[in-house]
XYZ file of C-alpha atoms in Angstrom:
442
model
C 12.483 -1.019 26.858
C 14.335 -3.999 28.319
C 11.998 -6.594 26.807
C 12.794 -8.922 23.901
C 10.096 -10.084 21.497
C 10.360 -13.264 19.437
C 8.772 -13.066 15.993
C 8.274 -16.395 14.222
C 8.134 -16.080 10.427
C 10.119 -13.906 8.028
C 7.302 -13.138 5.606
C 5.538 -9.821 5.132
C 3.749 -9.787 8.496
C 6.744 -11.022 10.473
C 9.207 -8.613 8.871
C 6.845 -5.671 9.285
C 6.203 -6.530 12.941
C 9.912 -6.955 13.687
C 10.774 -3.676 11.972
C 8.098 -1.656 13.759
C 9.118 -3.033 17.151
C 12.795 -2.359 16.449
C 12.032 1.243 15.467
C 10.508 1.634 18.909
C 13.596 0.379 20.687
C 12.411 -3.187 21.266
C 14.951 -6.002 20.829
C 13.611 -8.608 18.399
C 14.593 -12.179 17.603
C 13.216 -12.978 14.144
C 13.027 -16.742 13.577
C 12.912 -17.742 9.900
C 13.289 -21.327 8.675
C 14.970 -20.495 5.359
C 17.496 -21.512 4.123
C 17.343 -24.539 6.444
C 13.888 -25.424 5.127
C 11.429 -24.070 2.573
C 7.705 -24.459 2.092
C 6.577 -26.069 -1.207
C 5.694 -22.606 -2.548
C 9.060 -20.976 -1.844
C 12.021 -20.879 -4.219
C 14.405 -18.274 -2.740
C 16.245 -17.799 0.531
C 15.414 -14.115 1.084
C 12.946 -12.683 3.564
C 9.448 -11.571 2.542
C 9.333 -13.767 -0.577
C 6.236 -13.176 -2.715
C 5.062 -16.596 -3.906
C 1.531 -16.127 -5.278
C 1.735 -12.964 -7.389
C 3.876 -9.864 -7.696
C 0.860 -7.544 -7.408
C -0.260 -5.637 -4.329
C -3.416 -4.662 -6.187
C -5.126 -1.316 -6.760
C -3.610 2.019 -5.778
C -6.570 4.414 -5.952
C -7.978 5.733 -2.666
C -11.481 4.859 -3.869
C -10.302 1.253 -3.578
C -10.140 -0.168 -0.028
C -6.740 -1.767 -0.561
C -5.469 1.473 -2.102
C -6.492 3.274 1.077
C -4.815 0.582 3.174
C -1.551 1.102 1.277
C -1.705 4.854 1.858
C -2.308 4.303 5.570
C 0.678 1.971 5.716
C 2.873 4.534 3.966
C 1.884 7.175 6.505
C 2.570 4.707 9.304
C 6.136 4.155 8.084
C 5.600 0.643 6.737
C 8.784 -1.093 5.611
C 6.846 -3.299 3.175
C 5.344 -0.292 1.358
C 8.641 1.577 1.329
C 10.420 -1.329 -0.365
C 7.439 -2.051 -2.645
C 7.423 1.524 -3.924
C 11.184 1.300 -4.541
C 10.904 -1.940 -6.560
C 7.734 -1.177 -8.492
C 7.121 -2.459 -12.025
C 4.415 -1.255 -14.485
C 0.987 -2.713 -13.703
C -1.654 -0.212 -14.805
C -3.560 1.116 -11.809
C -2.049 -1.488 -9.477
C 1.113 -1.629 -7.389
C 3.243 -4.560 -8.581
C 6.873 -5.212 -7.733
C 9.950 -6.999 -9.018
C 9.900 -10.038 -6.730
C 13.652 -10.565 -6.454
C 14.446 -6.902 -5.835
C 11.618 -6.659 -3.314
C 12.829 -9.648 -1.290
C 16.421 -8.416 -1.476
C 15.374 -4.973 -0.264
C 13.389 -6.397 2.628
C 16.242 -8.718 3.615
C 18.783 -5.891 3.556
C 16.569 -3.624 5.673
C 15.828 -6.272 8.304
C 19.409 -7.520 8.590
C 20.647 -3.944 8.763
C 18.379 -3.045 11.688
C 20.482 -3.124 14.856
C 17.649 -4.173 17.169
C 16.800 -7.299 15.110
C 18.617 -10.618 15.384
C 17.714 -13.035 12.572
C 17.856 -16.700 13.578
C 17.643 -19.175 10.687
C 15.876 -22.151 12.200
C 12.526 -23.921 11.992
C 10.143 -23.263 14.881
C 8.652 -26.637 15.739
C 6.445 -25.243 18.495
C 5.285 -21.902 19.787
C 8.308 -20.496 21.673
C 8.047 -20.532 25.455
C 9.503 -17.022 25.665
C 6.893 -14.306 25.948
C 5.906 -12.123 24.287
C 5.966 -13.878 20.935
C 4.343 -13.020 17.600
C 3.504 -15.983 15.365
C 3.393 -14.810 11.746
C 4.101 -18.008 9.844
C 1.738 -17.351 6.973
C -0.149 -19.620 4.609
C 2.027 -22.701 4.986
C 2.545 -22.966 8.724
C 4.507 -26.146 9.427
C 2.594 -29.145 10.724
C 4.416 -29.357 14.061
C 4.087 -25.641 14.771
C 0.410 -25.805 13.782
C -0.081 -28.704 16.201
C 1.603 -26.706 18.962
C -0.622 -23.716 18.268
C -3.667 -25.954 18.165
C -2.853 -27.279 21.638
C -2.742 -23.719 22.949
C -6.137 -22.738 21.579
C -7.877 -26.069 21.927
C -9.047 -25.925 18.330
C -7.412 -27.104 15.118
C -6.708 -24.587 12.374
C -8.932 -24.537 9.365
C -7.395 -25.341 5.976
C -8.170 -24.155 2.469
C -6.205 -23.995 -0.751
C -4.502 -20.929 -2.095
C -3.392 -21.010 -5.713
C -0.370 -19.843 -7.719
C -0.592 -18.636 -11.334
C 1.910 -19.693 -14.020
C 4.678 -17.479 -15.433
C 5.892 -17.461 -19.055
C 9.038 -15.968 -20.550
C 8.555 -12.794 -22.585
C 10.624 -14.013 -25.516
C 8.367 -17.042 -25.959
C 5.244 -14.891 -26.528
C 4.111 -14.454 -30.135
C 3.905 -10.653 -30.087
C 2.167 -10.540 -33.487
C -0.979 -12.027 -31.868
C -1.214 -9.913 -28.702
C -1.492 -6.237 -27.842
C -0.417 -4.062 -24.910
C -3.128 -2.136 -23.124
C -4.552 -1.591 -19.626
C -8.311 -1.533 -19.114
C -9.604 1.970 -19.817
C -5.969 3.116 -20.041
C -5.611 3.053 -16.240
C -2.071 3.654 -15.091
C -0.884 4.774 -18.526
C 0.374 8.145 -17.346
C 2.296 6.883 -14.319
C 3.703 3.803 -16.045
C 5.013 5.597 -19.137
C 2.353 4.549 -21.599
C -0.720 2.370 -21.903
C 1.344 -0.817 -21.929
C 1.225 -2.312 -18.448
C -0.638 -5.468 -19.511
C -0.264 -7.780 -22.481
C -3.610 -9.016 -23.796
C -4.182 -12.305 -25.608
C -7.527 -11.863 -27.454
C -9.901 -14.774 -28.031
C -12.853 -15.006 -30.383
C -16.065 -16.698 -29.297
C -15.147 -20.100 -30.729
C -11.628 -19.913 -29.262
C -13.005 -18.957 -25.850
C -15.532 -21.811 -25.744
C -12.903 -24.321 -26.855
C -10.594 -23.038 -24.124
C -13.284 -23.500 -21.469
C -13.893 -27.070 -22.659
C -10.155 -27.779 -22.489
C -10.045 -26.514 -18.903
C -12.918 -28.778 -17.923
C -11.382 -31.839 -19.613
C -7.825 -31.312 -18.325
C -6.217 -33.605 -15.766
C -6.253 -32.098 -12.259
C -4.041 -32.632 -9.226
C -6.126 -34.339 -6.550
C -5.958 -32.881 -3.026
C -4.257 -35.002 -0.405
C -6.530 -37.350 1.498
C -6.139 -35.428 4.764
C -6.813 -32.020 3.241
C -10.228 -30.518 2.598
C -10.260 -28.152 -0.368
C -11.661 -24.836 0.903
C -10.791 -22.191 -1.648
C -10.700 -18.440 -0.965
C -13.443 -16.988 -3.177
C -11.187 -14.244 -4.529
C -8.480 -16.713 -5.621
C -10.336 -19.642 -7.184
C -8.547 -22.038 -9.544
C -9.401 -21.084 -13.117
C -10.869 -24.505 -13.921
C -13.122 -24.315 -10.857
C -14.496 -21.025 -12.174
C -15.093 -22.727 -15.545
C -17.116 -25.426 -13.794
C -19.574 -22.767 -12.623
C -20.712 -22.023 -16.165
C -19.413 -21.407 -19.658
C -19.500 -17.611 -19.316
C -18.053 -17.355 -15.779
C -14.512 -16.664 -16.983
C -15.743 -14.135 -19.563
C -17.171 -12.118 -16.661
C -14.149 -12.827 -14.433
C -10.414 -12.842 -15.197
C -11.058 -13.057 -18.970
C -13.459 -10.128 -19.164
C -12.644 -7.876 -22.144
C -14.291 -4.686 -20.849
C -12.253 -1.518 -21.238
C -10.066 -3.054 -23.944
C -9.955 -2.460 -27.698
C -7.835 -4.566 -30.001
C -5.989 -1.966 -32.121
C -5.800 -4.389 -35.030
C -9.568 -4.755 -35.330
C -10.815 -1.621 -33.562
C -13.216 -3.828 -31.592
C -13.439 -5.319 -28.148
C -12.412 -9.012 -28.110
C -14.873 -11.668 -26.996
C -12.501 -12.530 -24.136
C -8.875 -11.905 -23.167
C -6.137 -13.487 -21.116
C -4.094 -10.724 -19.500
C -0.374 -11.030 -18.798
C 1.366 -8.826 -16.217
C 5.156 -8.211 -16.115
C 6.960 -10.072 -13.348
C 10.070 -7.897 -13.237
C 11.252 -4.401 -14.106
C 12.810 -5.537 -17.364
C 9.591 -7.374 -18.378
C 11.443 -10.582 -19.152
C 8.638 -12.702 -17.710
C 4.857 -12.443 -17.505
C 2.265 -13.760 -15.058
C -1.081 -15.098 -16.366
C -3.362 -12.833 -14.338
C -6.053 -14.707 -12.422
C -4.979 -18.088 -13.814
C -4.203 -19.883 -10.583
C -4.771 -23.569 -11.239
C -4.733 -27.122 -9.921
C -4.161 -28.719 -13.342
C -1.173 -31.040 -13.718
C 1.939 -29.495 -15.238
C 1.437 -31.389 -18.486
C -2.180 -30.282 -18.736
C -1.217 -26.668 -18.055
C 1.311 -26.683 -20.886
C -1.230 -28.188 -23.293
C -4.210 -26.009 -22.319
C -2.444 -22.664 -21.895
C -0.643 -23.069 -25.224
C -4.032 -22.937 -26.935
C -4.233 -19.260 -25.927
C -3.441 -16.968 -28.901
C 0.123 -15.731 -28.543
C 1.129 -18.476 -26.113
C 1.365 -21.358 -28.594
C 5.111 -21.588 -27.986
C 5.089 -20.411 -24.381
C 8.054 -21.285 -22.188
C 6.768 -21.772 -18.644
C 9.198 -20.410 -16.085
C 6.828 -21.559 -13.360
C 3.714 -23.682 -13.558
C 0.693 -22.975 -11.412
C 0.063 -24.950 -8.245
C -2.177 -25.099 -5.194
C -1.124 -25.169 -1.582
C -2.630 -25.348 1.856
C -3.277 -22.260 3.948
C -3.970 -22.370 7.666
C -5.752 -19.739 9.702
C -7.410 -19.544 13.098
C -10.978 -18.703 13.977
C -9.963 -15.180 14.927
C -13.296 -13.936 16.362
C -13.231 -16.803 18.871
C -9.529 -16.981 19.613
C -8.075 -13.452 19.478
C -8.634 -10.451 21.705
C -8.654 -6.864 20.425
C -4.852 -6.670 20.485
C -4.391 -9.824 18.348
C -3.398 -11.838 21.433
C -4.604 -15.381 21.975
C -7.240 -15.355 24.685
C -6.120 -18.797 25.846
C -2.392 -17.960 25.890
C -1.479 -14.476 27.166
C 1.708 -13.216 25.595
C 1.149 -15.089 22.320
C 0.153 -12.791 19.462
C -0.735 -13.677 15.859
C -0.218 -11.575 12.752
C -0.713 -11.928 9.012
C -2.588 -14.584 7.079
C -2.733 -16.995 9.989
C -5.247 -14.605 11.604
C -7.620 -14.731 8.646
C -6.623 -11.773 6.502
C -5.941 -12.422 2.818
C -3.405 -10.650 0.634
C 0.082 -9.208 0.795
C -0.931 -5.730 1.910
C -3.349 -7.019 4.524
C -0.674 -9.335 5.927
C 1.810 -6.473 6.239
C -0.890 -4.366 7.883
C -1.544 -7.117 10.408
C 2.127 -7.201 11.334
C 2.278 -3.440 11.741
C -0.855 -3.153 13.877
C 0.119 -6.092 16.077
C 3.583 -4.587 16.675
C 2.283 -1.113 17.466
C -0.189 -2.400 20.039
C 2.447 -4.673 21.589
C 4.947 -1.796 21.777
C 2.465 0.231 23.832
C 1.925 -2.746 26.127
C 5.683 -3.035 26.667
C 5.782 0.662 27.625
C 3.171 -0.021 30.289
C 0.406 1.638 28.286
C -2.908 0.180 27.163
C -2.895 -1.160 23.580
C -4.677 1.260 21.264
C -6.233 -0.223 18.119
C -6.488 1.987 15.029
C -9.788 3.843 14.570
C -12.525 1.619 13.085
C -13.027 4.216 10.344
C -9.579 3.391 8.934
C -8.595 0.462 6.734
C -6.229 -0.734 9.466
C -9.122 -0.657 11.904
C -11.389 -2.337 9.381
C -9.110 -5.388 9.330
C -9.462 -5.663 13.112
C -13.217 -5.347 12.662
C -13.081 -8.348 10.327
C -11.005 -10.368 12.799
C -13.477 -9.625 15.577
C -16.689 -10.115 13.622
C -18.320 -13.346 14.826
C -19.392 -15.772 12.126
C -20.612 -19.348 11.955
C -18.013 -20.030 9.276
C -15.201 -17.475 9.617
C -13.287 -17.112 6.357
C -10.225 -15.108 5.269
C -10.864 -11.827 3.507
C -9.123 -9.001 1.730
C -9.878 -5.540 3.047
C -13.283 -4.336 1.767
C -15.455 -1.289 2.328
C -17.870 -3.564 4.170
C -15.394 -3.528 7.078
C -15.853 0.227 7.556
C -18.699 1.984 9.395
C -21.029 3.610 6.845
C -21.176 7.345 6.242
C -24.062 9.324 7.646
C -24.815 10.759 4.191
C -26.256 7.878 2.172
C -27.011 10.054 -0.880
C -23.482 9.962 -2.267
C -22.794 7.859 -5.319
C -20.551 4.841 -4.886
C -17.250 6.402 -5.943
C -17.987 9.630 -4.071
C -18.912 7.600 -0.994
C -15.692 5.613 -1.090
C -13.623 8.751 -1.598
C -15.388 10.370 1.370
C -14.726 7.277 3.484
C -11.067 7.426 2.511
C -10.883 11.103 3.415
C -12.477 10.347 6.792
C -10.065 7.468 7.359
C -6.936 9.516 6.703
C -8.214 12.349 8.923
C -8.815 9.894 11.775
C -5.531 8.084 11.186
C -3.308 11.113 11.892
C -4.025 11.552 15.629
C -3.741 7.807 16.217
C -0.394 7.628 14.415
C 0.957 10.522 16.487
C 0.494 8.359 19.573
C 2.333 5.411 18.001
C 5.452 7.314 16.951
C 8.863 5.681 17.522
């Protein structure tokens, strides 16, 4: 096409955007700060590092994120291709081996002839246009200041949270049992053993909640306002909302039966494998802002984790995102700075899959623009289109969001039951996606 696009950020959105542009013959300069510099949440030097969890969530089409993953597969998403190739057992969810996933993404991007990877920190929005800024949840302060000058409005900050990881060999296997809720994913994952469950009795559960409330917490920095994403609250913050909040949240025992007692536990802590060999497990939903010492003390009161070896403690970190409904046009371009596009979490989407989707959609619309054609957003009936609906939906207090069915236009037939309605919406989405994809082909 003759044009060169600069993509800032080698995470999910940036890699997906660079790959989609390259497939369409566009030369791309991908600027990634690692290994020169890392964010506090990063530990490796590879591209597309997953720092919060290894799960890309539900796979069923009756689930909005499951539909989004299927749309991405049909659109030729690099992220989904590598995720499927590095999958680990996780019940009805898609979870990956982090190291293999990052390695696969890095190999694919560096092996793409149209992409030049430049390892350097972007201290300001590049002057070259067009440029896609996809710097994710921990956009550097100087780059954030540069972006803020362009839009005339400072980014909003909230805290995202990382759950701890324990080694498999340190788990007391005599006190836990393997089972997914309702047996979901058992057939595809080779048995009903995707999750490890630590069962708690009523007294154990209530003592655990008290320990969470009494534990020492890491105070936010003076210049940061704690604004947590509702779907990723620190576990102790959930406990503050009431004694039974956790029992109806990440510790809910529904769909589980302890084979040793034949009964449902009062509460459970679920552990999900971090890698294909299941040498490490993530405490599902246990993102936390407790100090490291408090985490070790409190989490070792969980049955089966008394001798837990923590391969990674939980932590909290800042996330920046723009007020997308005010600042972005329908092609994810800054209204105040033509030629500057945003993709991924910085736009106000939440989650790995949503970030990748943002990169893909942004790239496809930009590719059409570079061909001299009008950008064409995905149909609003699709999950990809639903994310754009979210980014364009005016709100007094715009907040990040995962993809939800509330982002889709409703069906005309309101008589369908919930699952039937969602399945019908998914069927409609995939039917509408096909013609749009045919016009975006490389």
